[in-house]
Amino acid sequence: MNRPKGLAPESLYTRCDPAQFDFETTAELSGGGILGQERAMEALQFGVGIRREGYNLFVLGPPGIGKYSVVRHYLERDTEGAAPPPDWCYLHNFDQPDRPRAVMLPAGRGQALRKDMERLVDDLRNAIPVSFETEEYHTRVREIEETLKDRREQALAGLSTETEARGLTLIRTPGGFAFAPERDGEVLKPEDYERLPDEERQRIEAAVEELQDKLANVLRQAPGWQRESRDRIKALDREVALFAVGHLIDEIKKKYQDIAAIAAHLDAMQDDVIDNLQEFRGQEEAPNPLGITLGEDPSLRRYQVNLLIDHGRSQGLPVIYEDTPLYQNLVGRVEHLTRMGALVTDFTLIKPGALHRANGGYLILDAKKLLTEPYAWEGLKRALYAREVRIQSLGQIYSYVSTVSLEPEPIPLDLKVVLLGDRSLYYLLQSYDPDFAELFKVTAEFEDRVERTRENDRLYAGLLAALARREDLCPLDRAAVARVIEQCARQAEDAERLSVHLSGTLDLLRESDYWARQAGRAVIVPADVQRALDMQIRRVDRVREQAQEAILRDLVLIDTTGARVGQVNALSVIDLGNFSFALPTRVTANARMGEGEIIDVEREVDLGGAIHSKGVMILTSLLAARYAQDRPLSLSASLVFEQSYGLIDGDSASVTEFCALVSALAGIPLDQRLAVTGSVNQHGQVQAIGGVNQKIEGFFDICRARGLDGGHGAIIPVSNLAHLMLREDVVEAVRAGRFHVYAVGTADEAIALLAGVPAGERDGLGDYPAGSVNRLAEDRLREFADLRHEFAKPPADGYEHDDVPA
C-alpha cells in the first residue's frame, strides 16, 4: 500500500503577515493597552467599586503574565485625584503609659503636630528654667522660708525664756537640743552640779523633764511647718510654671481645637509637665549615641508625637505592595532598645505595618509568600474580620513570653486587599479554608492565552511597542513584530492562540535588542529575534545534545530504518523547567497465548504513573472489544519502554503501544522511519496530546543526523493540527519531500501507515478483509482461543496427563 500524502508545509506553521501592519517600526505606535483580559478587568472594576465587607480580591493566573503590573496600574489610575486618607499618630497615655493612644488627623496635619510638639518641648525647656530664675520667684521663696524659720525661732524663743526663768539654759549640740543649769549666765560644770543640794538637783531634773516635753512638742510641730512650707513652695512652682507653660500649650490647643483628642492630650500633658518640673529645671541635654531621640532627655520622649502614617505628600489613595509579608511587616511591631543591660521601649518605638500604610487604599500581596510566612495569613484574616489593626507580638498572642510590653490602641481598618496567586492556590484555599470565601469574594482570573486574530495581532504590536519604550529598547520593524507574534503562538502551543506570558516576551525583546545593537542596528529585525531564540536554546540544551548523542552512538537503541515486528518509535517530552525537548523512545510488545492479561512492565516496577496505567487499561479494553467480542481474550502480552530508567506518565503513547501490540499479534513489521504519538480511547479514536511541536522536532533531529531518505516522518493526532508551529528547518524539509507529518483520527489509520497494509474494516458479515492488519490480528487471537479451549478439554481416556500408565 502506498503511503498517503502527509500534511502540506503551509499547515505546519501559521505565519503572521507583516503586511497587515500599517507601520514601519513600533516607534510609530502609541498603544500599550491590556490584551485579552476583559473578564479580569471587569472583575477588577467590580471588586474596586463595591464597598462592602468581605469584597476583597484574589487575582489568579499563571506567573509571568503581568498580573501585578496590570493590577497596580489600574488601582493607581482609579485612585488618582482622590483625597488622601487621614494621618495616624500615637501619643503617650498619661493615665496608662503601657496603652498609647491612637489619634487620627487630616492628611498632612500629623507632620505639623509633630513639629509643633517638638517646638513646644524646646520652648518648655527654655521657658521653665527661666521662670524659676527670676528675682521675684526667689524673693517669694525666701519669704516662705523666712516664715518657716520665724515660726520655729519664735517657738524656741518662748521655750528659752521659760527655761531661763527656771534657772536653766537651752543649748544646741551636734546631737540636738539640751537643757543645762546655769549660774550667773554660765552653764554649771558637772562637778559644780554634783555639789548642789539634793533638793536643788531634784528641782532642776523635774524642770528639765517638763521642758523636754515642751521641746518635743515644739519639734513635733516642725515637720508640719516644713510640709506647709513645701506645699506653699510647690503651689508657687505650679503658679510660676502655669504662667510659663499655659500660654504655650494654649497656643497649640487653639491650632488643633477641631480635634478633641489633641486638646485632651494637651491638657493631660500640661498637668504632667507641672507635676514633673524637675525634669525641665537645670537639665543638660542627654547624650544620644544611637541618634534615635529628638535631642531631649529620654524622660521627655513622652511629650513627642509618633507619626505612624503621614499622607502629607500623598497623591490619591495609597496602593501598597508588601514584598515580604511577615507577620510583623503586616500588622506592625513594637521595637526595643538596650539600655543599661535591659530591653526598654516606649510609644515612639511603635512601627507601622503594611496594613497601616495601605489603610484607606489598597494592599497587594503575593498569596504564596503570604501563606508560607508563619502566622501571617492568620494575622491578615484577624485584621480583616475585626476591621482594625492591633499591634501585638506573637509572643503576646500565643503567650510565648510573659514580659510587660506596650498594648497600643488599635487603629480602625478600611482597605481592599488584593491577593495575587496561581489557580491551584486559589482552589486549595477555596476547598480548605472557609474564611477565604468570606473575605475574598471577588475573583479576577487572568487569561494566559488569547485568540489569534488580526485585531489581536495589532493590539499585540501596540503592547510590544509599549514594552520597548518602557525598557528603552530599540523599536521593532513590522517583520520582527510578526516573528515575535509567531513565537507567542508557539509558546501557547496553539497556532490559533497567542500567549500573554509577558515575562517571556519581555526577555525575548531585551535579548533581541542586545543582538540588534551588537550588529549595529537601531531597529530590531527578524534575524535579531531568531538569534535571540536560538541563543536561548543554545544556553540550556546541553542535556538534549547528550541525549541525542547517546542515540546516534547507539548507546540508546532507536531504529530509523527498516521494519520490525512489535516495535514502534514513541515520542517523549522531557521538561527541564525553563526548557523542554523531545526524544524518540523505543516501545516493544510481545504477545502469546494467555488469559487476557497485558503486563505493563513500567507499572509492575513502579516506574509508570497513574495516567500511563490508565492508558494501558484503555487499550486492553480496545483490544478485547475489537477482536474478542464472541470469545475470551486468550492473550498474554507485555509492553515496555526500552532503556527507560525514570518515571513514565501520561497516555500520549497509548496509540504507540496499541500499534506495537497489534503488530506482535499480526506478525506484521512496522516501519521504523516513522514515530507515533497520540492517546487512544476505547473506540479507537486518537486524541490530542501536548508538546506536539517538540515531539516532531525531536524525531526530525535524529533522522536528519542519520540522513533523511524521504520516508521519515511523524504521526500525530488530527486534533493537534491547530497546535502546529514547527521550526523553519522542519517545514523546509517537509516542503522538499524529505520528511513528512501525518495526522490520523483513528488507531487504524496509524497502524496502516506503520504497516504499509490497510487496517481493514468489518464487512456486512462482520469480517475483516483478508490480509488486513485487523484480520491477521483477529485470526491470531482466534488461534489462541482455540488452543486454549483444546487445552481445557479432559483427555479421552479419562486419565490426567501425569497419571497415564506407561
Coordinates of N, CA, C and O in Angstrom, one line a residue, residues 193-350:
Y193 N 27.7 71.0 139.6 CA 26.3 70.4 139.7 C 26.2 69.4 140.8 O 25.2 69.3 141.5
E194 N 27.2 68.5 140.9 CA 27.2 67.5 141.9 C 27.3 68.0 143.3 O 26.8 67.4 144.3
R195 N 27.8 69.2 143.6 CA 27.9 69.8 144.9 C 26.6 70.5 145.3 O 26.5 70.9 146.5
L196 N 25.6 70.6 144.4 CA 24.4 71.2 144.7 C 23.6 70.4 145.7 O 23.7 69.1 145.7
P197 N 22.8 71.0 146.5 CA 21.9 70.2 147.4 C 21.0 69.3 146.7 O 20.6 69.5 145.5
D198 N 20.6 68.2 147.3 CA 19.8 67.2 146.7 C 18.4 67.8 146.2 O 17.9 67.5 145.2
E199 N 17.9 68.7 147.1 CA 16.6 69.3 146.7 C 16.7 70.1 145.5 O 15.9 70.1 144.6
E200 N 17.9 70.8 145.3 CA 18.1 71.7 144.1 C 18.2 70.8 142.9 O 17.7 71.1 141.8
R201 N 19.0 69.7 143.1 CA 19.1 68.9 141.9 C 17.8 68.3 141.5 O 17.5 68.1 140.3
Q202 N 17.0 67.9 142.4 CA 15.7 67.3 142.1 C 14.8 68.3 141.4 O 14.1 68.0 140.5
R203 N 14.9 69.6 141.9 CA 14.1 70.6 141.2 C 14.5 70.8 139.8 O 13.7 70.9 138.8
I204 N 15.9 70.9 139.6 CA 16.4 71.1 138.2 C 16.0 69.9 137.3 O 15.5 70.1 136.2
E205 N 16.1 68.7 137.8 CA 15.7 67.5 137.0 C 14.2 67.5 136.6 O 13.9 67.2 135.5
A206 N 13.4 67.9 137.6 CA 12.0 68.0 137.3 C 11.7 69.1 136.3 O 10.9 68.9 135.3
A207 N 12.4 70.2 136.4 CA 12.2 71.3 135.4 C 12.7 70.8 134.0 O 12.0 71.1 133.0
V208 N 13.8 70.1 134.0 CA 14.3 69.7 132.7 C 13.4 68.7 132.0 O 13.1 68.8 130.8
E209 N 12.8 67.8 132.8 CA 11.8 66.8 132.3 C 10.6 67.5 131.7 O 10.1 67.2 130.6
E210 N 10.1 68.5 132.4 CA 9.0 69.3 131.9 C 9.3 70.0 130.7 O 8.5 70.1 129.7
L211 N 10.5 70.7 130.7 CA 10.9 71.4 129.5 C 11.2 70.5 128.3 O 10.9 70.9 127.1
Q212 N 11.7 69.4 128.5 CA 11.9 68.4 127.4 C 10.6 68.0 126.7 O 10.5 67.9 125.5
D213 N 9.5 67.9 127.5 CA 8.2 67.6 127.0 C 7.8 68.8 126.1 O 7.2 68.6 125.0
K214 N 8.0 70.0 126.6 CA 7.6 71.1 125.8 C 8.4 71.2 124.5 O 7.9 71.6 123.4
L215 N 9.8 70.9 124.6 CA 10.6 70.9 123.5 C 10.2 69.9 122.4 O 10.2 70.2 121.2
A216 N 9.9 68.7 122.9 CA 9.4 67.7 122.0 C 8.1 68.1 121.2 O 8.0 67.8 120.1
N217 N 7.3 68.8 122.0 CA 6.0 69.3 121.3 C 6.4 70.3 120.2 O 5.8 70.3 119.2
V218 N 7.4 71.2 120.5 CA 7.8 72.2 119.5 C 8.4 71.4 118.3 O 8.1 71.7 117.1
L219 N 9.2 70.5 118.6 CA 9.9 69.7 117.5 C 8.9 68.9 116.7 O 9.1 68.7 115.5
R220 N 7.8 68.4 117.3 CA 6.8 67.6 116.6 C 6.1 68.5 115.6 O 5.6 68.1 114.6
Q221 N 6.0 69.8 115.9 CA 5.3 70.7 115.0 C 6.1 71.1 113.8 O 5.6 71.5 112.8
A222 N 7.5 70.9 113.9 CA 8.4 71.4 112.9 C 8.1 70.7 111.5 O 8.1 71.4 110.5
P223 N 7.9 69.3 111.4 CA 7.6 68.7 110.1 C 6.4 69.3 109.5 O 6.3 69.5 108.3
G224 N 5.4 69.6 110.3 CA 4.2 70.2 109.7 C 4.4 71.5 109.2 O 3.9 71.9 108.1
W225 N 5.3 72.3 109.9 CA 5.6 73.6 109.4 C 6.4 73.5 108.0 O 6.2 74.2 107.1
Q226 N 7.3 72.5 108.1 CA 8.1 72.3 106.8 C 7.2 71.8 105.7 O 7.4 72.2 104.5
R227 N 6.3 70.9 106.0 CA 5.4 70.4 104.9 C 4.6 71.6 104.4 O 4.3 71.7 103.2
E228 N 4.1 72.4 105.3 CA 3.3 73.5 104.9 C 4.1 74.5 104.0 O 3.7 75.0 103.0
S229 N 5.4 74.6 104.4 CA 6.3 75.4 103.6 C 6.5 74.8 102.2 O 6.5 75.5 101.2
R230 N 6.8 73.5 102.2 CA 7.0 72.9 100.9 C 5.7 73.0 100.0 O 5.8 73.2 98.8
D231 N 4.6 72.8 100.6 CA 3.3 72.9 99.8 C 3.2 74.3 99.3 O 2.7 74.5 98.1
R232 N 3.6 75.3 100.1 CA 3.5 76.7 99.6 C 4.5 76.9 98.5 O 4.1 77.6 97.5
I233 N 5.7 76.3 98.6 CA 6.7 76.5 97.5 C 6.2 75.7 96.3 O 6.3 76.2 95.1
K234 N 5.6 74.5 96.5 CA 5.1 73.8 95.3 C 3.9 74.5 94.7 O 3.8 74.5 93.4
A235 N 3.1 75.1 95.4 CA 2.0 75.9 94.9 C 2.6 77.1 94.1 O 2.1 77.4 93.0
L236 N 3.6 77.7 94.7 CA 4.3 78.7 94.0 C 4.9 78.3 92.6 O 4.7 78.9 91.6
D237 N 5.5 77.1 92.7 CA 6.1 76.5 91.5 C 5.0 76.3 90.4 O 5.2 76.5 89.2
R238 N 3.9 75.7 90.8 CA 2.8 75.5 89.9 C 2.3 76.8 89.3 O 2.0 76.9 88.1
E239 N 2.2 77.8 90.2 CA 1.7 79.1 89.7 C 2.7 79.6 88.6 O 2.3 80.1 87.6
V240 N 4.0 79.6 89.0 CA 5.0 80.1 88.1 C 5.0 79.3 86.8 O 5.1 79.8 85.7
A241 N 5.0 77.9 86.9 CA 5.1 77.0 85.8 C 3.8 77.2 84.9 O 4.0 77.3 83.6
L242 N 2.7 77.3 85.5 CA 1.5 77.5 84.7 C 1.5 78.8 83.9 O 1.1 78.9 82.8
F243 N 2.1 79.8 84.6 CA 2.3 81.1 83.9 C 3.2 80.9 82.7 O 3.0 81.5 81.6
A244 N 4.3 80.1 82.8 CA 5.2 79.9 81.8 C 4.7 79.0 80.7 O 5.0 79.1 79.5
V245 N 4.0 77.9 81.1 CA 3.6 76.9 80.2 C 2.2 77.1 79.6 O 2.0 76.8 78.4
G246 N 1.3 77.7 80.3 CA -0.1 77.7 79.9 C -0.2 78.4 78.5 O -0.9 77.8 77.7
H247 N 0.4 79.5 78.3 CA 0.1 80.2 77.0 C 0.8 79.4 75.9 O 0.3 79.5 74.7
L248 N 1.9 78.7 76.1 CA 2.5 77.9 75.1 C 1.6 76.7 74.7 O 1.4 76.5 73.5
I249 N 1.0 76.1 75.6 CA 0.1 74.9 75.3 C -1.2 75.5 74.8 O -1.8 74.9 73.8
D250 N -1.7 76.6 75.3 CA -2.9 77.1 74.8 C -2.8 77.5 73.3 O -3.8 77.4 72.5
E251 N -1.6 77.9 72.9 CA -1.4 78.3 71.5 C -1.6 77.1 70.6 O -2.2 77.2 69.5
I252 N -1.1 75.9 71.0 CA -1.2 74.7 70.2 C -2.7 74.2 70.3 O -3.2 73.7 69.3
K253 N -3.3 74.3 71.5 CA -4.7 73.8 71.6 C -5.6 74.6 70.7 O -6.5 74.1 70.1
K254 N -5.3 75.9 70.5 CA -6.1 76.7 69.6 C -5.9 76.3 68.2 O -6.9 76.2 67.4
K255 N -4.7 75.9 67.8 CA -4.5 75.4 66.5 C -5.2 74.1 66.1 O -5.5 73.9 65.0
Y256 N -5.3 73.3 67.2 CA -5.9 72.0 66.9 C -7.2 71.8 67.7 O -7.6 70.7 68.1
Q257 N -8.0 72.9 67.8 CA -9.2 72.9 68.6 C -10.3 72.0 68.0 O -11.2 71.6 68.6
D258 N -10.1 71.7 66.7 CA -11.1 70.9 66.0 C -10.9 69.4 66.2 O -11.7 68.6 65.8
I259 N -9.8 69.1 66.9 CA -9.5 67.6 67.2 C -9.6 67.4 68.7 O -8.6 67.8 69.4
A260 N -10.6 66.9 69.2 CA -10.9 66.8 70.6 C -9.8 66.0 71.3 O -9.3 66.2 72.4
A261 N -9.3 64.9 70.6 CA -8.3 64.1 71.2 C -7.0 64.8 71.4 O -6.3 64.6 72.5
I262 N -6.6 65.8 70.6 CA -5.4 66.5 70.8 C -5.6 67.5 71.9 O -4.7 67.7 72.8
A263 N -6.7 68.1 72.0 CA -7.0 69.0 73.2 C -6.9 68.3 74.5 O -6.3 68.8 75.5
A264 N -7.5 67.1 74.6 CA -7.4 66.3 75.8 C -6.0 65.9 76.1 O -5.6 65.9 77.3
H265 N -5.2 65.6 75.1 CA -3.8 65.2 75.3 C -3.0 66.4 75.8 O -2.2 66.2 76.7
L266 N -3.3 67.6 75.3 CA -2.5 68.7 75.7 C -2.9 69.1 77.2 O -2.0 69.5 77.9
D267 N -4.1 68.9 77.6 CA -4.5 69.1 79.0 C -3.7 68.2 79.9 O -3.2 68.6 80.9
A268 N -3.7 66.9 79.5 CA -3.0 65.9 80.3 C -1.5 66.2 80.3 O -0.9 66.0 81.4
M269 N -1.0 66.7 79.2 CA 0.4 67.0 79.1 C 0.8 68.2 80.0 O 1.8 68.1 80.7
Q270 N -0.1 69.1 80.1 CA 0.1 70.3 80.9 C 0.2 69.9 82.4 O 1.1 70.3 83.1
D271 N -0.7 69.0 82.8 CA -0.7 68.6 84.2 C 0.6 67.8 84.5 O 1.2 67.9 85.5
D272 N 1.0 67.0 83.5 CA 2.2 66.1 83.7 C 3.5 67.0 83.7 O 4.4 66.7 84.5
V273 N 3.5 68.0 82.9 CA 4.7 68.9 82.9 C 4.8 69.6 84.3 O 5.9 69.7 84.9
I274 N 3.7 70.1 84.8 CA 3.7 70.8 86.1 C 4.0 69.8 87.2 O 4.7 70.2 88.2
D275 N 3.6 68.6 87.1 CA 3.9 67.6 88.1 C 5.3 67.1 88.1 O 5.8 66.5 89.0
N276 N 6.0 67.4 87.0 CA 7.4 66.9 86.8 C 8.3 68.0 86.4 O 9.1 67.9 85.4
L277 N 8.2 69.1 87.1 CA 9.0 70.3 86.7 C 10.5 70.0 86.8 O 11.3 70.6 86.2
Q278 N 10.9 69.1 87.8 CA 12.3 68.9 88.0 C 13.0 68.4 86.7 O 14.2 68.5 86.6
E279 N 12.2 67.8 85.8 CA 12.8 67.3 84.5 C 13.2 68.4 83.6 O 13.9 68.2 82.6
F280 N 12.6 69.6 83.8 CA 12.9 70.7 82.9 C 13.9 71.7 83.6 O 14.5 72.5 82.9
R281 N 14.0 71.7 84.9 CA 14.8 72.7 85.6 C 16.3 72.4 85.7 O 16.6 71.4 86.3
G282 N 17.1 73.1 85.0 CA 18.5 73.0 85.1 C 19.1 71.7 84.5 O 20.1 71.2 84.9
Q283 N 18.4 71.1 83.4 CA 18.8 69.9 82.8 C 19.8 70.2 81.7 O 19.7 71.2 81.0
E284 N 20.8 69.3 81.5 CA 21.6 69.3 80.4 C 21.1 68.3 79.4 O 20.5 67.3 79.7
E285 N 21.5 68.5 78.1 CA 21.0 67.6 77.1 C 21.6 66.3 77.2 O 22.8 66.1 77.4
A286 N 20.8 65.2 77.2 CA 21.3 63.9 77.4 C 22.1 63.4 76.1 O 21.8 63.8 75.0
P287 N 23.1 62.6 76.3 CA 23.8 62.0 75.2 C 22.9 61.1 74.3 O 22.0 60.5 74.8
N288 N 23.2 61.1 73.0 CA 22.3 60.4 72.1 C 23.1 59.6 71.1 O 23.2 59.9 69.9
P289 N 23.9 58.5 71.6 CA 24.8 57.8 70.7 C 24.1 57.1 69.5 O 24.6 56.9 68.5
L290 N 22.8 56.7 69.7 CA 22.1 55.9 68.7 C 21.4 56.8 67.7 O 20.9 56.4 66.7
G291 N 21.3 58.1 68.1 CA 20.6 59.0 67.1 C 19.1 58.8 67.0 O 18.5 59.1 66.0
I292 N 18.5 58.2 68.0 CA 17.0 57.9 67.9 C 16.1 58.8 68.6 O 14.9 58.8 68.3
T293 N 16.7 59.6 69.5 CA 15.8 60.6 70.2 C 15.8 61.9 69.4 O 16.6 62.1 68.5
L294 N 15.0 62.8 69.9 CA 14.9 64.1 69.3 C 15.9 65.1 69.9 O 15.7 66.3 69.7
G295 N 16.8 64.7 70.7 CA 17.8 65.6 71.3 C 17.5 65.8 72.8 O 18.3 66.3 73.5
E296 N 16.3 65.5 73.2 CA 15.9 65.8 74.6 C 16.2 64.6 75.5 O 16.6 63.5 75.0
D297 N 16.2 64.8 76.8 CA 16.3 63.7 77.8 C 15.3 62.6 77.5 O 14.2 62.9 77.1
P298 N 15.7 61.3 77.6 CA 14.7 60.2 77.3 C 13.4 60.4 78.0 O 12.4 59.9 77.5
S299 N 13.5 61.0 79.2 CA 12.2 61.1 80.0 C 11.3 62.0 79.3 O 10.1 62.0 79.7
L300 N 11.7 62.9 78.4 CA 10.8 63.8 77.8 C 10.3 63.3 76.5 O 9.5 64.0 75.8
R301 N 10.6 62.0 76.1 CA 10.1 61.5 74.9 C 8.6 61.3 74.9 O 7.9 61.2 73.9
R302 N 8.1 61.2 76.1 CA 6.6 61.0 76.2 C 5.8 62.2 75.7 O 4.6 62.1 75.5
Y303 N 6.5 63.3 75.6 CA 5.8 64.5 75.1 C 5.8 64.6 73.5 O 5.3 65.6 73.0
Q304 N 6.5 63.7 72.9 CA 6.7 63.7 71.4 C 5.5 63.0 70.8 O 4.6 62.5 71.4
V305 N 5.5 63.1 69.4 CA 4.4 62.5 68.6 C 5.1 61.4 67.8 O 6.0 61.7 67.0
N306 N 4.6 60.2 67.8 CA 5.0 59.1 66.9 C 4.1 59.2 65.7 O 3.0 58.7 65.7
L307 N 4.5 59.8 64.7 CA 3.8 59.9 63.4 C 3.8 58.6 62.7 O 4.8 58.4 62.0
L308 N 2.8 57.8 62.9 CA 2.9 56.4 62.3 C 2.7 56.5 60.8 O 3.4 55.9 60.0
I309 N 1.7 57.2 60.3 CA 1.3 57.3 58.9 C 1.2 58.8 58.5 O 0.4 59.5 59.2
D310 N 2.0 59.2 57.5 CA 2.0 60.6 57.1 C 1.6 60.6 55.6 O 2.3 60.1 54.8
H311 N 0.4 61.2 55.4 CA -0.1 61.4 54.0 C 0.0 62.8 53.5 O -0.7 63.2 52.6
G312 N 0.9 63.6 54.1 CA 1.0 65.0 53.8 C 1.4 65.2 52.3 O 1.0 66.2 51.7
R313 N 2.2 64.3 51.8 CA 2.6 64.4 50.4 C 2.0 63.4 49.4 O 2.4 63.3 48.3
S314 N 1.0 62.7 49.9 CA 0.4 61.7 49.1 C -0.6 62.3 48.1 O -1.2 63.3 48.3
Q315 N -0.6 61.6 46.9 CA -1.5 62.0 45.9 C -2.4 60.8 45.6 O -2.0 59.8 45.1
G316 N -3.7 61.0 46.0 CA -4.6 59.9 45.9 C -4.5 58.9 47.0 O -3.8 59.1 48.0
L317 N -5.2 57.8 46.8 CA -5.2 56.7 47.8 C -3.9 55.9 47.8 O -3.4 55.7 46.7
P318 N -3.5 55.3 48.9 CA -2.3 54.5 48.8 C -2.5 53.2 48.1 O -3.5 52.5 48.3
V319 N -1.5 52.8 47.3 CA -1.5 51.4 46.7 C -0.2 50.8 47.1 O 0.9 51.2 46.6
I320 N -0.2 49.9 48.1 CA 1.0 49.4 48.7 C 1.2 47.9 48.3 O 0.2 47.1 48.4
Y321 N 2.4 47.6 47.9 CA 2.7 46.1 47.7 C 3.8 45.8 48.7 O 4.8 46.4 48.8
E322 N 3.5 44.7 49.5 CA 4.4 44.3 50.5 C 5.1 43.0 50.0 O 4.5 41.9 49.9
D323 N 6.4 43.2 49.7 CA 7.1 42.1 49.1 C 7.5 41.0 50.1 O 7.7 39.8 49.7
T324 N 7.6 41.4 51.4 CA 8.0 40.4 52.4 C 6.9 40.4 53.5 O 7.0 41.1 54.5
P325 N 5.8 39.6 53.2 CA 4.6 39.7 54.1 C 4.8 38.9 55.4 O 4.0 38.0 55.7
L326 N 5.8 39.2 56.2 CA 6.0 38.7 57.5 C 4.8 39.2 58.4 O 4.2 40.2 58.1
Y327 N 4.6 38.5 59.5 CA 3.5 38.9 60.4 C 3.7 40.3 60.9 O 2.8 41.2 60.8
Q328 N 4.9 40.6 61.3 CA 5.2 42.0 61.9 C 5.2 43.0 60.8 O 4.9 44.2 61.0
N329 N 5.5 42.6 59.5 CA 5.5 43.6 58.4 C 4.1 43.9 58.0 O 3.9 44.9 57.3
L330 N 3.1 43.1 58.4 CA 1.7 43.3 58.0 C 1.1 44.2 59.1 O 0.4 45.2 58.8
V331 N 1.2 43.8 60.4 CA 0.4 44.4 61.4 C 1.2 45.4 62.2 O 0.7 46.1 63.1
G332 N 2.5 45.5 61.9 CA 3.4 46.5 62.7 C 4.0 45.8 63.9 O 3.8 44.6 64.2
R333 N 4.9 46.5 64.6 CA 5.7 45.9 65.7 C 6.0 47.0 66.6 O 6.0 48.2 66.3
V334 N 6.4 46.6 67.8 CA 7.0 47.5 68.9 C 8.5 47.1 69.0 O 8.8 46.0 69.4
E335 N 9.3 48.1 68.7 CA 10.8 47.8 68.8 C 11.2 48.1 70.2 O 10.6 48.7 71.0
H336 N 12.5 47.6 70.5 CA 13.0 47.8 71.8 C 14.5 48.3 71.7 O 15.1 48.1 70.7
L337 N 14.9 49.0 72.7 CA 16.3 49.4 72.8 C 16.9 48.8 74.1 O 16.3 48.4 75.0
T338 N 18.3 48.7 74.0 CA 19.0 48.2 75.1 C 19.5 49.3 75.9 O 20.2 50.2 75.3
R339 N 19.1 49.4 77.1 CA 19.6 50.5 78.0 C 20.0 49.9 79.4 O 19.2 49.3 80.0
M340 N 21.2 50.1 79.7 CA 21.7 49.6 81.0 C 21.5 48.1 81.1 O 21.2 47.6 82.2
G341 N 21.7 47.4 80.0 CA 21.7 46.0 80.0 C 20.2 45.4 80.0 O 20.1 44.2 80.0
A342 N 19.2 46.3 79.8 CA 17.9 45.8 79.8 C 17.2 46.3 78.5 O 17.6 47.3 77.9
L343 N 16.2 45.6 78.1 CA 15.4 46.0 76.9 C 14.3 46.9 77.4 O 13.5 46.5 78.2
V344 N 14.2 48.1 76.8 CA 13.2 49.0 77.1 C 12.5 49.5 75.8 O 13.0 49.4 74.7
T345 N 11.3 50.0 76.0 CA 10.5 50.5 74.9 C 9.6 51.6 75.3 O 9.4 51.8 76.5
D346 N 9.1 52.3 74.4 CA 8.0 53.3 74.6 C 7.2 53.5 73.3 O 7.5 52.9 72.3
F347 N 6.2 54.4 73.4 CA 5.3 54.5 72.3 C 6.0 55.1 71.0 O 5.5 54.9 69.9
T348 N 7.2 55.7 71.2 CA 7.9 56.3 70.0 C 8.5 55.2 69.2 O 9.0 55.4 68.0
L349 N 8.6 53.9 69.7 CA 9.2 52.8 69.0 C 8.2 51.9 68.3 O 8.5 50.8 67.9
I350 N 6.9 52.4 68.3 CA 5.9 51.6 67.5 C 6.1 51.9 66.1 O 6.2 53.1 65.6

